[in-house]
Short mmCIF file of C-alpha atoms in Angstrom, two decimals:
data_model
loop_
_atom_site.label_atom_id
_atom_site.label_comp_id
_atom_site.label_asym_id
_atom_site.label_seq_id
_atom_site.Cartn_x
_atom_site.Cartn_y
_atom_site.Cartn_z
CA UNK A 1224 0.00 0.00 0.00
CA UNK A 1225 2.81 2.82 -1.00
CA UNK A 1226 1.91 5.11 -3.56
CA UNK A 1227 -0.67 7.37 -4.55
CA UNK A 1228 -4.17 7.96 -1.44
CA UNK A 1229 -6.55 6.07 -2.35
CA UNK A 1230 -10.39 5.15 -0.85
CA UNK A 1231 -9.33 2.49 0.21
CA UNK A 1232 -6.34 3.59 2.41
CA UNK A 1233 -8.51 6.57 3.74
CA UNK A 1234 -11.01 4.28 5.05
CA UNK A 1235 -8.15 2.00 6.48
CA UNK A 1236 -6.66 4.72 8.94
CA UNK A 1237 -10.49 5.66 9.69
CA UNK A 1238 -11.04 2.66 10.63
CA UNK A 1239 -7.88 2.18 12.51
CA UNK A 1240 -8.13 5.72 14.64
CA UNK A 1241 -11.36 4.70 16.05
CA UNK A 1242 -10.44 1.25 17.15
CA UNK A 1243 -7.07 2.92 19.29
CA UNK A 1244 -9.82 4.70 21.30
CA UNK A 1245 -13.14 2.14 21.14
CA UNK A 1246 -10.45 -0.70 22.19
CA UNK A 1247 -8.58 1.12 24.85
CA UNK A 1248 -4.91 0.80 22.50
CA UNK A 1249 -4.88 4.67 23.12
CA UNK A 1250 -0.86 4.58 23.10
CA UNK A 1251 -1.15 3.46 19.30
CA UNK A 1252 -3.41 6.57 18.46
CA UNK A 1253 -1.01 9.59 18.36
CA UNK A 1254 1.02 7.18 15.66
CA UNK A 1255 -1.62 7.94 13.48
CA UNK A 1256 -0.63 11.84 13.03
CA UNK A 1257 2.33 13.24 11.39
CA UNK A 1258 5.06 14.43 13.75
CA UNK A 1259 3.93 18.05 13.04
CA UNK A 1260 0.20 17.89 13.08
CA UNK A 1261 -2.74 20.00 14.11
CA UNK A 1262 -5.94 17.86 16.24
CA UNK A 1263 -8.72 19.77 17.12
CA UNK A 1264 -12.05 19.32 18.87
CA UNK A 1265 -14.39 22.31 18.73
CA UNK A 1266 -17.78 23.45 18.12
CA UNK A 1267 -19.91 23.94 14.96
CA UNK A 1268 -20.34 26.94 16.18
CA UNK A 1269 -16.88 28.07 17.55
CA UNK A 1270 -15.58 27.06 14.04
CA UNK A 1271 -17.90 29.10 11.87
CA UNK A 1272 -16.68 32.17 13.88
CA UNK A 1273 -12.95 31.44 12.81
CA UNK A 1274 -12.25 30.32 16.20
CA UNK A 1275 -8.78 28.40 16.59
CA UNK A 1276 -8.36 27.17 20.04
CA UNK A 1277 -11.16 24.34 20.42
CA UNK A 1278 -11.65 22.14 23.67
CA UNK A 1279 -8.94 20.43 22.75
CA UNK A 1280 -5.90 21.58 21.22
CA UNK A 1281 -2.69 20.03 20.03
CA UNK A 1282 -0.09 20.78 17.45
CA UNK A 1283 2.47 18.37 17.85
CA UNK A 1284 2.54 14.74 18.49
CA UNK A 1285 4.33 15.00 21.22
CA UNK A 1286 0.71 16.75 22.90
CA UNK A 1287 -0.40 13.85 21.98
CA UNK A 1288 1.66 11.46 23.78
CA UNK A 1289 1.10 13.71 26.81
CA UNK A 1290 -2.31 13.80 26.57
CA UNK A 1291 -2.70 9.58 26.45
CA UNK A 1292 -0.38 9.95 29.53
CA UNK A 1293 -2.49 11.80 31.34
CA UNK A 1294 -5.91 10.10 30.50
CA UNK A 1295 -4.07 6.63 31.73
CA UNK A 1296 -3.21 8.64 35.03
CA UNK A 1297 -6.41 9.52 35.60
CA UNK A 1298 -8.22 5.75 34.46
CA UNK A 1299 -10.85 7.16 32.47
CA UNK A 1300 -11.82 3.66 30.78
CA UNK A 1301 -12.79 2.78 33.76
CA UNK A 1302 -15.68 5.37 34.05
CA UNK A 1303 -16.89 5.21 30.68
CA UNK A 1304 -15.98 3.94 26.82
CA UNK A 1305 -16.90 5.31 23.67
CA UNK A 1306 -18.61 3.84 20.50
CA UNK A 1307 -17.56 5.55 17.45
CA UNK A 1308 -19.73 5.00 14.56
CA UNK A 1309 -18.35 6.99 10.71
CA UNK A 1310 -19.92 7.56 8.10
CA UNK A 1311 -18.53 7.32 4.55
CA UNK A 1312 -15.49 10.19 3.78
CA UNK A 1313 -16.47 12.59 0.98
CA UNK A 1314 -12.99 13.50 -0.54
CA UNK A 1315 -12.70 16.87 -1.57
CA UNK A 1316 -9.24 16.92 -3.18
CA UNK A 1317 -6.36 14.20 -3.91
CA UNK A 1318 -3.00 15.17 -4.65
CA UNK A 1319 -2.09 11.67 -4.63
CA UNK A 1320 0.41 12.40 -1.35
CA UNK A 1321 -1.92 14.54 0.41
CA UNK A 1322 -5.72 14.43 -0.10
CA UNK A 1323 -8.44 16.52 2.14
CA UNK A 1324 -11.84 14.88 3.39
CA UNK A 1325 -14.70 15.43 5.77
CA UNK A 1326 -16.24 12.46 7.18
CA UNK A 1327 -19.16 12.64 9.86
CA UNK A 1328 -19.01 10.82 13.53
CA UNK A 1329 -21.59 9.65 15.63
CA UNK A 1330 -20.16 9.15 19.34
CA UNK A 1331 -21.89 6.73 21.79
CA UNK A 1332 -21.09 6.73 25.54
CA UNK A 1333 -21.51 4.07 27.85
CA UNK A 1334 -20.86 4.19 31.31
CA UNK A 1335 -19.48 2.31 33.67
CA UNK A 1336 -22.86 1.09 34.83
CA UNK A 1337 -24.25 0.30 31.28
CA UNK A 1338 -25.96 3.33 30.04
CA UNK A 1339 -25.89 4.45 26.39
CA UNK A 1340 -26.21 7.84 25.08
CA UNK A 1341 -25.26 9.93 21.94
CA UNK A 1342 -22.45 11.91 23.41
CA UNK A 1343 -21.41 13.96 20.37
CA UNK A 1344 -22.00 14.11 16.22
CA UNK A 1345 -20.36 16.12 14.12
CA UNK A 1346 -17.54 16.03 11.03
CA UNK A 1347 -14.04 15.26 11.14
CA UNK A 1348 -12.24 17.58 8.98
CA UNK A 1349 -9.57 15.86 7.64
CA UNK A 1350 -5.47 16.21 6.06
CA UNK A 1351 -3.91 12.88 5.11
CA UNK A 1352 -0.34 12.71 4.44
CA UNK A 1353 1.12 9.76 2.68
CA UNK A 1354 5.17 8.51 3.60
CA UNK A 1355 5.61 5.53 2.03
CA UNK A 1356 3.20 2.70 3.20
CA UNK A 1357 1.99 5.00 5.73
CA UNK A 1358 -1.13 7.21 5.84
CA UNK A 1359 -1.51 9.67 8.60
CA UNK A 1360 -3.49 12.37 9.49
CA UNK A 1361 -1.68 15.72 9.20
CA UNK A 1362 -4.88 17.64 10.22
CA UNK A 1363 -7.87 16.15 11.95
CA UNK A 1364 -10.60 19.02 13.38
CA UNK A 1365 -13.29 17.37 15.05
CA UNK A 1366 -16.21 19.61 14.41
CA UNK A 1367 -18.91 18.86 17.04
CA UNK A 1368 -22.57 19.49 15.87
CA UNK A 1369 -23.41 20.45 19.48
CA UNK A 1370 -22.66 23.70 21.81
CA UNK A 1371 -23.41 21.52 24.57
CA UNK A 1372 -20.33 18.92 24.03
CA UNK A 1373 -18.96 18.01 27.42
CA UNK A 1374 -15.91 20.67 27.33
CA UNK A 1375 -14.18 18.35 30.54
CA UNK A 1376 -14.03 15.73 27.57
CA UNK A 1377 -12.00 12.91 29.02
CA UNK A 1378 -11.05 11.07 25.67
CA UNK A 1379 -10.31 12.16 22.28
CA UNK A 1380 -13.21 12.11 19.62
CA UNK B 21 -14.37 8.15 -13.17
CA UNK B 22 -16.10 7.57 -16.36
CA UNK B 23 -17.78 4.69 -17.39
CA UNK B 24 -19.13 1.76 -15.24
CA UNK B 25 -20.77 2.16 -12.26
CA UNK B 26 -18.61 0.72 -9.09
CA UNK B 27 -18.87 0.30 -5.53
CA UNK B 28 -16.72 3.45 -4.91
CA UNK B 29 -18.67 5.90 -6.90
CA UNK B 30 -21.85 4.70 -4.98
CA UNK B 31 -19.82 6.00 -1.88
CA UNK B 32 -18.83 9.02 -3.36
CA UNK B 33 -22.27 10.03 -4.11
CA UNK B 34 -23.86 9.08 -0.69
CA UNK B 35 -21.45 11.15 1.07
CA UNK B 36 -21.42 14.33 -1.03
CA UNK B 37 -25.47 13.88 -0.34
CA UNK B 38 -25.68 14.06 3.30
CA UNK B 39 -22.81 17.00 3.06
CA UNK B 40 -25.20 19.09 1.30
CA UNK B 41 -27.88 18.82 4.10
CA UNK B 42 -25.30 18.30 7.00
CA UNK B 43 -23.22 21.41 6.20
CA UNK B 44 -26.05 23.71 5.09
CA UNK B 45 -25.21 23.14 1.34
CA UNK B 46 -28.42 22.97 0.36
CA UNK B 47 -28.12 24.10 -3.17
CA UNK B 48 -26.32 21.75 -4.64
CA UNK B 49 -28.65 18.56 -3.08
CA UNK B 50 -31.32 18.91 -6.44
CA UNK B 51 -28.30 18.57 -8.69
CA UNK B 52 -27.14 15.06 -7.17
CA UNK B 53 -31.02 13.54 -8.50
CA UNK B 54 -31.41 13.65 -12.82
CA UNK B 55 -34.00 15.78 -14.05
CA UNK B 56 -36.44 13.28 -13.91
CA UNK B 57 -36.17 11.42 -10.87
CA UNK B 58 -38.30 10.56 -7.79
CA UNK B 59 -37.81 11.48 -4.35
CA UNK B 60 -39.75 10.12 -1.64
CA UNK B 61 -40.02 10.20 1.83
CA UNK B 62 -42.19 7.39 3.99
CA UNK B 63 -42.64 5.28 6.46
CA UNK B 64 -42.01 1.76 6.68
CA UNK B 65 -45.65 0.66 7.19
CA UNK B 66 -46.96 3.26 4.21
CA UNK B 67 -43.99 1.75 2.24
CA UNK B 68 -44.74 -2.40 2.95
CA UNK B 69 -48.70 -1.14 1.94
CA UNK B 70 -47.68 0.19 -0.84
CA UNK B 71 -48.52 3.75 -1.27
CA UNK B 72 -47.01 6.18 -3.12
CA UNK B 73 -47.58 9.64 -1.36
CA UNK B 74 -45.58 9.89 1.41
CA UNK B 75 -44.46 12.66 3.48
CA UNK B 76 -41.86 14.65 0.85
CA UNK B 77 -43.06 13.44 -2.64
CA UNK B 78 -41.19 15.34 -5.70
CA UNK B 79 -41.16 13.85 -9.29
CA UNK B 80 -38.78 16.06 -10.90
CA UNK B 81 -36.02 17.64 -10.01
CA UNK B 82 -37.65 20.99 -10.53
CA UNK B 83 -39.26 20.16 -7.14
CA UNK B 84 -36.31 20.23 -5.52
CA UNK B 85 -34.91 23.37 -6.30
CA UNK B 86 -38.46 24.73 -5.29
CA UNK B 87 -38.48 22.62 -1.54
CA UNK B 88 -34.96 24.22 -1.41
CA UNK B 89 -35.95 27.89 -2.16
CA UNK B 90 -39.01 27.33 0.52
CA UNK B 91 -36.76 26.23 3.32
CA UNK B 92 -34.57 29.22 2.80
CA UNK B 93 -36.91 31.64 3.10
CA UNK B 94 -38.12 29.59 6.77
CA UNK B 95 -34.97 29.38 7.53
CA UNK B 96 -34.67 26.09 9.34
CA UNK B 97 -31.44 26.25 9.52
CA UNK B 98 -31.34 28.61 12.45
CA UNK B 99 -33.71 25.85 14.22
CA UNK B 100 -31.80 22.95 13.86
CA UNK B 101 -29.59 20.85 11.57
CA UNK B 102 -29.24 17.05 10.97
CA UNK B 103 -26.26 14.58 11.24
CA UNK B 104 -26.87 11.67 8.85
CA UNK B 105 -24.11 8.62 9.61
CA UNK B 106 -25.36 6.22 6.34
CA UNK B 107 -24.01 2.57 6.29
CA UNK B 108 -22.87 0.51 3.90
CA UNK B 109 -25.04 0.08 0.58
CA UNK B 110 -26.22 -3.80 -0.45
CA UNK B 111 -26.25 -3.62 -3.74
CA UNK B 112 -28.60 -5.49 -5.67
CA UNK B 113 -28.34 -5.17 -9.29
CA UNK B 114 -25.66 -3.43 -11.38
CA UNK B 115 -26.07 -3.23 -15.65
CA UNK B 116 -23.16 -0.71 -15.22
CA UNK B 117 -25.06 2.10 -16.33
CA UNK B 118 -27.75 1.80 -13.92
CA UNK B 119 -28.41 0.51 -10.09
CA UNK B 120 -29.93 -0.48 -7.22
CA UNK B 121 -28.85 -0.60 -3.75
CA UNK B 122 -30.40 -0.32 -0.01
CA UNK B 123 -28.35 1.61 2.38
CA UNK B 124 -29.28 2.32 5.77
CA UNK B 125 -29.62 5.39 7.41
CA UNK B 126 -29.48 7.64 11.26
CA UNK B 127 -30.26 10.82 11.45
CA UNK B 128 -29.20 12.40 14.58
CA UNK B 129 -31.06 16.12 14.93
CA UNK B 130 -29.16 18.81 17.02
CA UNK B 131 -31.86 21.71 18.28
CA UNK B 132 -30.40 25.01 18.45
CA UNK B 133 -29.67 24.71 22.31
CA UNK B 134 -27.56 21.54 21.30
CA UNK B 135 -29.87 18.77 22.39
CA UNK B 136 -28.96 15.68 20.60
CA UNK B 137 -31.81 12.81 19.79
CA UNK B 138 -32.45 10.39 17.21
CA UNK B 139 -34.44 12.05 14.62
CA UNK B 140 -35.22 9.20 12.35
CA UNK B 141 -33.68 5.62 10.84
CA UNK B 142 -34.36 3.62 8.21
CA UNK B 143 -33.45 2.46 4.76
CA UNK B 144 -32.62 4.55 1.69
CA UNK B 145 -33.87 2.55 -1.56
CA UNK B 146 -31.97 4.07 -4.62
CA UNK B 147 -31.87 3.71 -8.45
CA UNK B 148 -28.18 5.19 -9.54
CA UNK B 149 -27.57 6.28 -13.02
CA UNK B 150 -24.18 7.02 -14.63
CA UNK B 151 -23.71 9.63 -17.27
CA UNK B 152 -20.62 10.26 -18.22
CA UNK B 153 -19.00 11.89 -15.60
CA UNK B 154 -21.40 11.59 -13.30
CA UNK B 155 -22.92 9.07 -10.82
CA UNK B 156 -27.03 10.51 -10.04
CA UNK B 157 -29.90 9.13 -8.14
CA UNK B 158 -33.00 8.66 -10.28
CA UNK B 159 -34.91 7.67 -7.51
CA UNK B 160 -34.49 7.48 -4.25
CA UNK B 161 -36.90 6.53 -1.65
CA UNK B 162 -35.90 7.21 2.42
CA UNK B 163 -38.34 4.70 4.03
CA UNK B 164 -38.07 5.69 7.64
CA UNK B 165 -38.68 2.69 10.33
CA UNK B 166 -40.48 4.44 12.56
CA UNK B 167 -44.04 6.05 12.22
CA UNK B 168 -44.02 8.75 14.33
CA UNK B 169 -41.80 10.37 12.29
CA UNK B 170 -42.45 14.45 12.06
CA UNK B 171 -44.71 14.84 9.01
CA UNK B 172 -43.71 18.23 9.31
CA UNK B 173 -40.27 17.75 8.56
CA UNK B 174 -38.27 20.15 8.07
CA UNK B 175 -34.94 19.74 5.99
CA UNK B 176 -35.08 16.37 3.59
CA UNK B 177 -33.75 13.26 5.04
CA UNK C 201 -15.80 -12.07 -7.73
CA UNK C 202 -14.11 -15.25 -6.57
CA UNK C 203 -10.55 -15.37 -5.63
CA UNK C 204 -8.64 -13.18 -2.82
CA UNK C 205 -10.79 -11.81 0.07
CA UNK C 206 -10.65 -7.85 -0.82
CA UNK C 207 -12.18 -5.21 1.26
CA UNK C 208 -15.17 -4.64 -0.83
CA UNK C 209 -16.27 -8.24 -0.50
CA UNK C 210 -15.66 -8.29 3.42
CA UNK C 211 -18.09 -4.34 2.80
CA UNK C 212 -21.00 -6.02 0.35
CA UNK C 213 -21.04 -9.07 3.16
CA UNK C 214 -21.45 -6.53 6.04
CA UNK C 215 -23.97 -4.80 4.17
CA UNK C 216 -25.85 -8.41 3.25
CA UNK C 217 -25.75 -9.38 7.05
CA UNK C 218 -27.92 -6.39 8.30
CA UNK C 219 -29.85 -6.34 5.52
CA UNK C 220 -31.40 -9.95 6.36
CA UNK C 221 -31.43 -8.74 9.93
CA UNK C 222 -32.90 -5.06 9.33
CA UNK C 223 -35.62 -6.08 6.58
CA UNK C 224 -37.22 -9.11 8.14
CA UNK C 225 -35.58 -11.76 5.60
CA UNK C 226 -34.29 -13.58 8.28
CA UNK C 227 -33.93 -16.76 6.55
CA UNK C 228 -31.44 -15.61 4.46
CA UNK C 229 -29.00 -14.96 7.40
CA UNK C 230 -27.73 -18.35 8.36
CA UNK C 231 -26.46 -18.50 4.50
CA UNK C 232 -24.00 -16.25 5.49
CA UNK C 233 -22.57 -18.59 7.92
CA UNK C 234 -20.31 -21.36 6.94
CA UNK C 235 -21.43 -24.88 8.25
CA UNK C 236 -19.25 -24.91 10.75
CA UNK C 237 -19.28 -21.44 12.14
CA UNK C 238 -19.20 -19.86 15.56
CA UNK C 239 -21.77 -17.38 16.70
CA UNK C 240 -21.59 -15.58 19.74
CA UNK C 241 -23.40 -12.35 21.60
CA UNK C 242 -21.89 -11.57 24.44
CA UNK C 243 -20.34 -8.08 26.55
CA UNK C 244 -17.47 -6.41 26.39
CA UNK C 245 -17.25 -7.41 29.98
CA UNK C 246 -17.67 -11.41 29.68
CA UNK C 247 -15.46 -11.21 26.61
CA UNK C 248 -12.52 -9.82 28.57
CA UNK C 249 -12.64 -12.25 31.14
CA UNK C 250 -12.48 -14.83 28.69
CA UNK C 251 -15.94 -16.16 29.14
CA UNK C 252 -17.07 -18.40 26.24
CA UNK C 253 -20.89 -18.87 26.72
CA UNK C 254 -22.78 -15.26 25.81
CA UNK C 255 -25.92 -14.24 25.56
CA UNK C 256 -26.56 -16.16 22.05
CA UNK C 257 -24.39 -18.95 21.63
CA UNK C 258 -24.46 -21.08 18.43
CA UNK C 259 -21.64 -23.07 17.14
CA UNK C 260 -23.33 -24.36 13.85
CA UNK C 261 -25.18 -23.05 10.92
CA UNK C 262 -28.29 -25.40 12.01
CA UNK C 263 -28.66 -23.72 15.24
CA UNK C 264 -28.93 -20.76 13.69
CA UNK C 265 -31.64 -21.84 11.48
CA UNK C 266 -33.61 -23.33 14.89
CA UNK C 267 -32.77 -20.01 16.46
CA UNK C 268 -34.79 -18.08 12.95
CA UNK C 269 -37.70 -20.87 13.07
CA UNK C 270 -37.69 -20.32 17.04
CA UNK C 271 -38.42 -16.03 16.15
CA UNK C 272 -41.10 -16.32 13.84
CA UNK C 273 -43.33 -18.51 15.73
CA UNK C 274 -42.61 -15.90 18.60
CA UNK C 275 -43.31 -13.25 16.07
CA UNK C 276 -40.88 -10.50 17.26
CA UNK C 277 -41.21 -8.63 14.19
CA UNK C 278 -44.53 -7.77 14.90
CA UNK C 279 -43.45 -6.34 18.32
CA UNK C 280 -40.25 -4.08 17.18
CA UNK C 281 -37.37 -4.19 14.10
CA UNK C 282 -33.97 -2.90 14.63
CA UNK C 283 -31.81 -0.71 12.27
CA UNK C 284 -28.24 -1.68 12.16
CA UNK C 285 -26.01 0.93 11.34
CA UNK C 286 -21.79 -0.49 10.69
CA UNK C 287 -18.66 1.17 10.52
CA UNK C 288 -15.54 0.65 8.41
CA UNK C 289 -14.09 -2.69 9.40
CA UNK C 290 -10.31 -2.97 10.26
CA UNK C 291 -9.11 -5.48 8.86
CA UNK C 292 -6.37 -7.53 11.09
CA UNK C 293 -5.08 -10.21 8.97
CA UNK C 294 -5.99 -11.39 5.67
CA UNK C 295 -4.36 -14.79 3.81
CA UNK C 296 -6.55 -14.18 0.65
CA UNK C 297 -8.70 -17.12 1.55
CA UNK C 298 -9.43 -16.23 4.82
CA UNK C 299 -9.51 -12.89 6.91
CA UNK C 300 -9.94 -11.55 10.27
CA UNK C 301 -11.83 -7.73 10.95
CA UNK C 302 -13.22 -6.17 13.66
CA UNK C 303 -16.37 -3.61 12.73
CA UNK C 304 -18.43 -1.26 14.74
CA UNK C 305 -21.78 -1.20 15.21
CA UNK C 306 -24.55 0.99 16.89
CA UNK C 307 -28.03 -0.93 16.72
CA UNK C 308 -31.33 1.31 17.15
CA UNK C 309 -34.91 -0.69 17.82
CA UNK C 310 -37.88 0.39 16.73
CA UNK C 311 -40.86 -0.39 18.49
CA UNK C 312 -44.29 -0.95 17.16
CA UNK C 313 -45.88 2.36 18.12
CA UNK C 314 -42.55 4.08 16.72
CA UNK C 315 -40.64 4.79 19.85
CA UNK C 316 -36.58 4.82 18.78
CA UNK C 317 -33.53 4.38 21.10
CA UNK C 318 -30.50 2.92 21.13
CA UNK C 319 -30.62 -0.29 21.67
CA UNK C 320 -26.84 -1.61 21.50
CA UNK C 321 -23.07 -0.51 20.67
CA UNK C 322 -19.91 -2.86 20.32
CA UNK C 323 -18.05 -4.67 17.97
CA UNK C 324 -18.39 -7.24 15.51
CA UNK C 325 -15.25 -9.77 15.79
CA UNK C 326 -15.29 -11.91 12.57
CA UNK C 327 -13.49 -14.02 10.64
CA UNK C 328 -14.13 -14.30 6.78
CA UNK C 329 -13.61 -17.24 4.47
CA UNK C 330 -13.96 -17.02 0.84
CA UNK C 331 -14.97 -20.37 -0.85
CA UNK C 332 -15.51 -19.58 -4.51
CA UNK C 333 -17.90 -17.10 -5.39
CA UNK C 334 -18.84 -16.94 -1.66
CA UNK C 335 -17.37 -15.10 1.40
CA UNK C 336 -18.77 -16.13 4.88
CA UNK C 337 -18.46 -15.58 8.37
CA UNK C 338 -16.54 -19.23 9.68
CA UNK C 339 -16.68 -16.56 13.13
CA UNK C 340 -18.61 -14.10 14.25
CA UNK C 341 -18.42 -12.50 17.84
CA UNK C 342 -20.91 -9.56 18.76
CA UNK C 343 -19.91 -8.35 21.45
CA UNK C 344 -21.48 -5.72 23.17
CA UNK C 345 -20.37 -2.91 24.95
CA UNK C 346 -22.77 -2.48 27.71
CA UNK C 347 -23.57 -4.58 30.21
CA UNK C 348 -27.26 -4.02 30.62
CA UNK C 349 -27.93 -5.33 27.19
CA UNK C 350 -31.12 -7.26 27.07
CA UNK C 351 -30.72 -10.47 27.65
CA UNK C 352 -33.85 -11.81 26.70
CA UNK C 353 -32.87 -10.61 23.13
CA UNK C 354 -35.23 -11.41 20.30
CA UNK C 355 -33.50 -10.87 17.40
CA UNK C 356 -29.89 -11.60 16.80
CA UNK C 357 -27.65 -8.33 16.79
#
């Protein structure tokens, strides 16, 4: 799988972000961004306004690593897990090494006692980066639909 | 992408159709159905009885532009707006230049005060047509599972 | 489409599976089974203490056929249909003839007088085999991620 982005690829690191939170294998999820790399979780709302600085805000991977670090100090899979469901990417443009898509999220929450909720929808706002076999994600903006997303958000979206 | 109709373009063209009603793109949703096409919204039960009327009903895509027009001027986007997370399509019959497929659906509505519910589910039935360039729906039919559905619905599902 | 296992066979079989489930042609569903076949529904909790038995438990296709001829003398469709909505699988390992995934899914049930909710999240744990033309599930784990999922389930998830 070198070469040129393809469907197929983008819906292979999809699928493989999602399953480093879902599964608890959080350590493997900042290995899915380029070493320079922008993640964002914000509003529909704060985003239409040009907002940059989100609920959560990280421009390096190393934010990243920090941030799994922290969530495993404070055992949030033990309070709750989430259920990502996405839907199907609509590219917008492919370069061939870097292609931009926006694919919508549907986030279930279960606690720790069983119950299920919608915790967030929204659209991932994406930048993939080819390097050889890899894809990453060299931008991912996680626009939430609601104003009312939980802004003490324990895990990534 | 000329030419046959494949599995990929089918994805392509269900996900730039929820973007135009997910991201207030409106405008360009009539232009995704051929000039002659049909466009239904119903229920399950009116569906397995077999009539035609439903609760959206347009026959051309004339209609569509008009539904459009009317929706701007209620401006229901200032209400509410819709997250659609559509699964993967069964298809059932392919001549290359036409096809069918069943694809479910959830529709997640987000009121303006950012309550989050389950709006509607249920199964698109679709006729796809290639020309040329393009990949269209020449019918499509969103039969929702539930009955209590709003029959005062605002944006199209 | 015989041959190597590809990711849009291991889609189109997804897609078959909830269609059987999702438009009452349950019949249909043990066909996607391989003779010998394991099917389990169980939780997230269970599975990770290694517990084998589940809430469903069927380790050959003619148990699953009992299990379908079991529903429609109970006549559960009458009483509420679900809408299965799937993710992108991630696909683990794949030899070409057989291959392993895991999928997301987010089930809604409908009852009769049109109430909606959510009725389970998890993960689908499967194994593929091709055999000619055909690509079953030899293994198929469903395993739930809350723990208060109904365990007088009617239909299988």
């Amino acid at each position: 799988m070198t070469g040129a982005i393809t469907t197929e690829r983008i819906l292979a690191l999809q699928a493989a972000y999602i399953r480093c939170i879902d599964s608890d294998a959080l350590e493997a999820w900042p290995d899915l961004f380029t070493d320079e790399c922008l993640y964002v979780v914000t509003t529909a709302e704060n985003h239409r306004l040009g907002y940059q600085s989100g609920i959560i805000y990280a421009d390096t991977k190393g934010m990243l690593v920090d941030r799994v670090a922290a969530l495993r100090k404070a055992n949030v899979y033990e309070k709750q897990s989430y259920r990502h469901i996405v839907g199907l990417p609509h590219i917008i443009k492919n370069s061939g090494s870097e292609a931009e898509a926006e694919t919508p999220f549907l986030v279930a929450r279960i606690m720790h006692d069983g119950e299920t909720s919608i915790f967030a929808t929204g659209v991932y706002l994406d930048t993939y980066r080819a390097a050889g076999v890899d894809l990453k994600f060299a931008r991912r903006l996680a626009v939430c639909d609601s104003s009312r997303v939980d802004t003490l958000m324990a895990l990534p979206l």
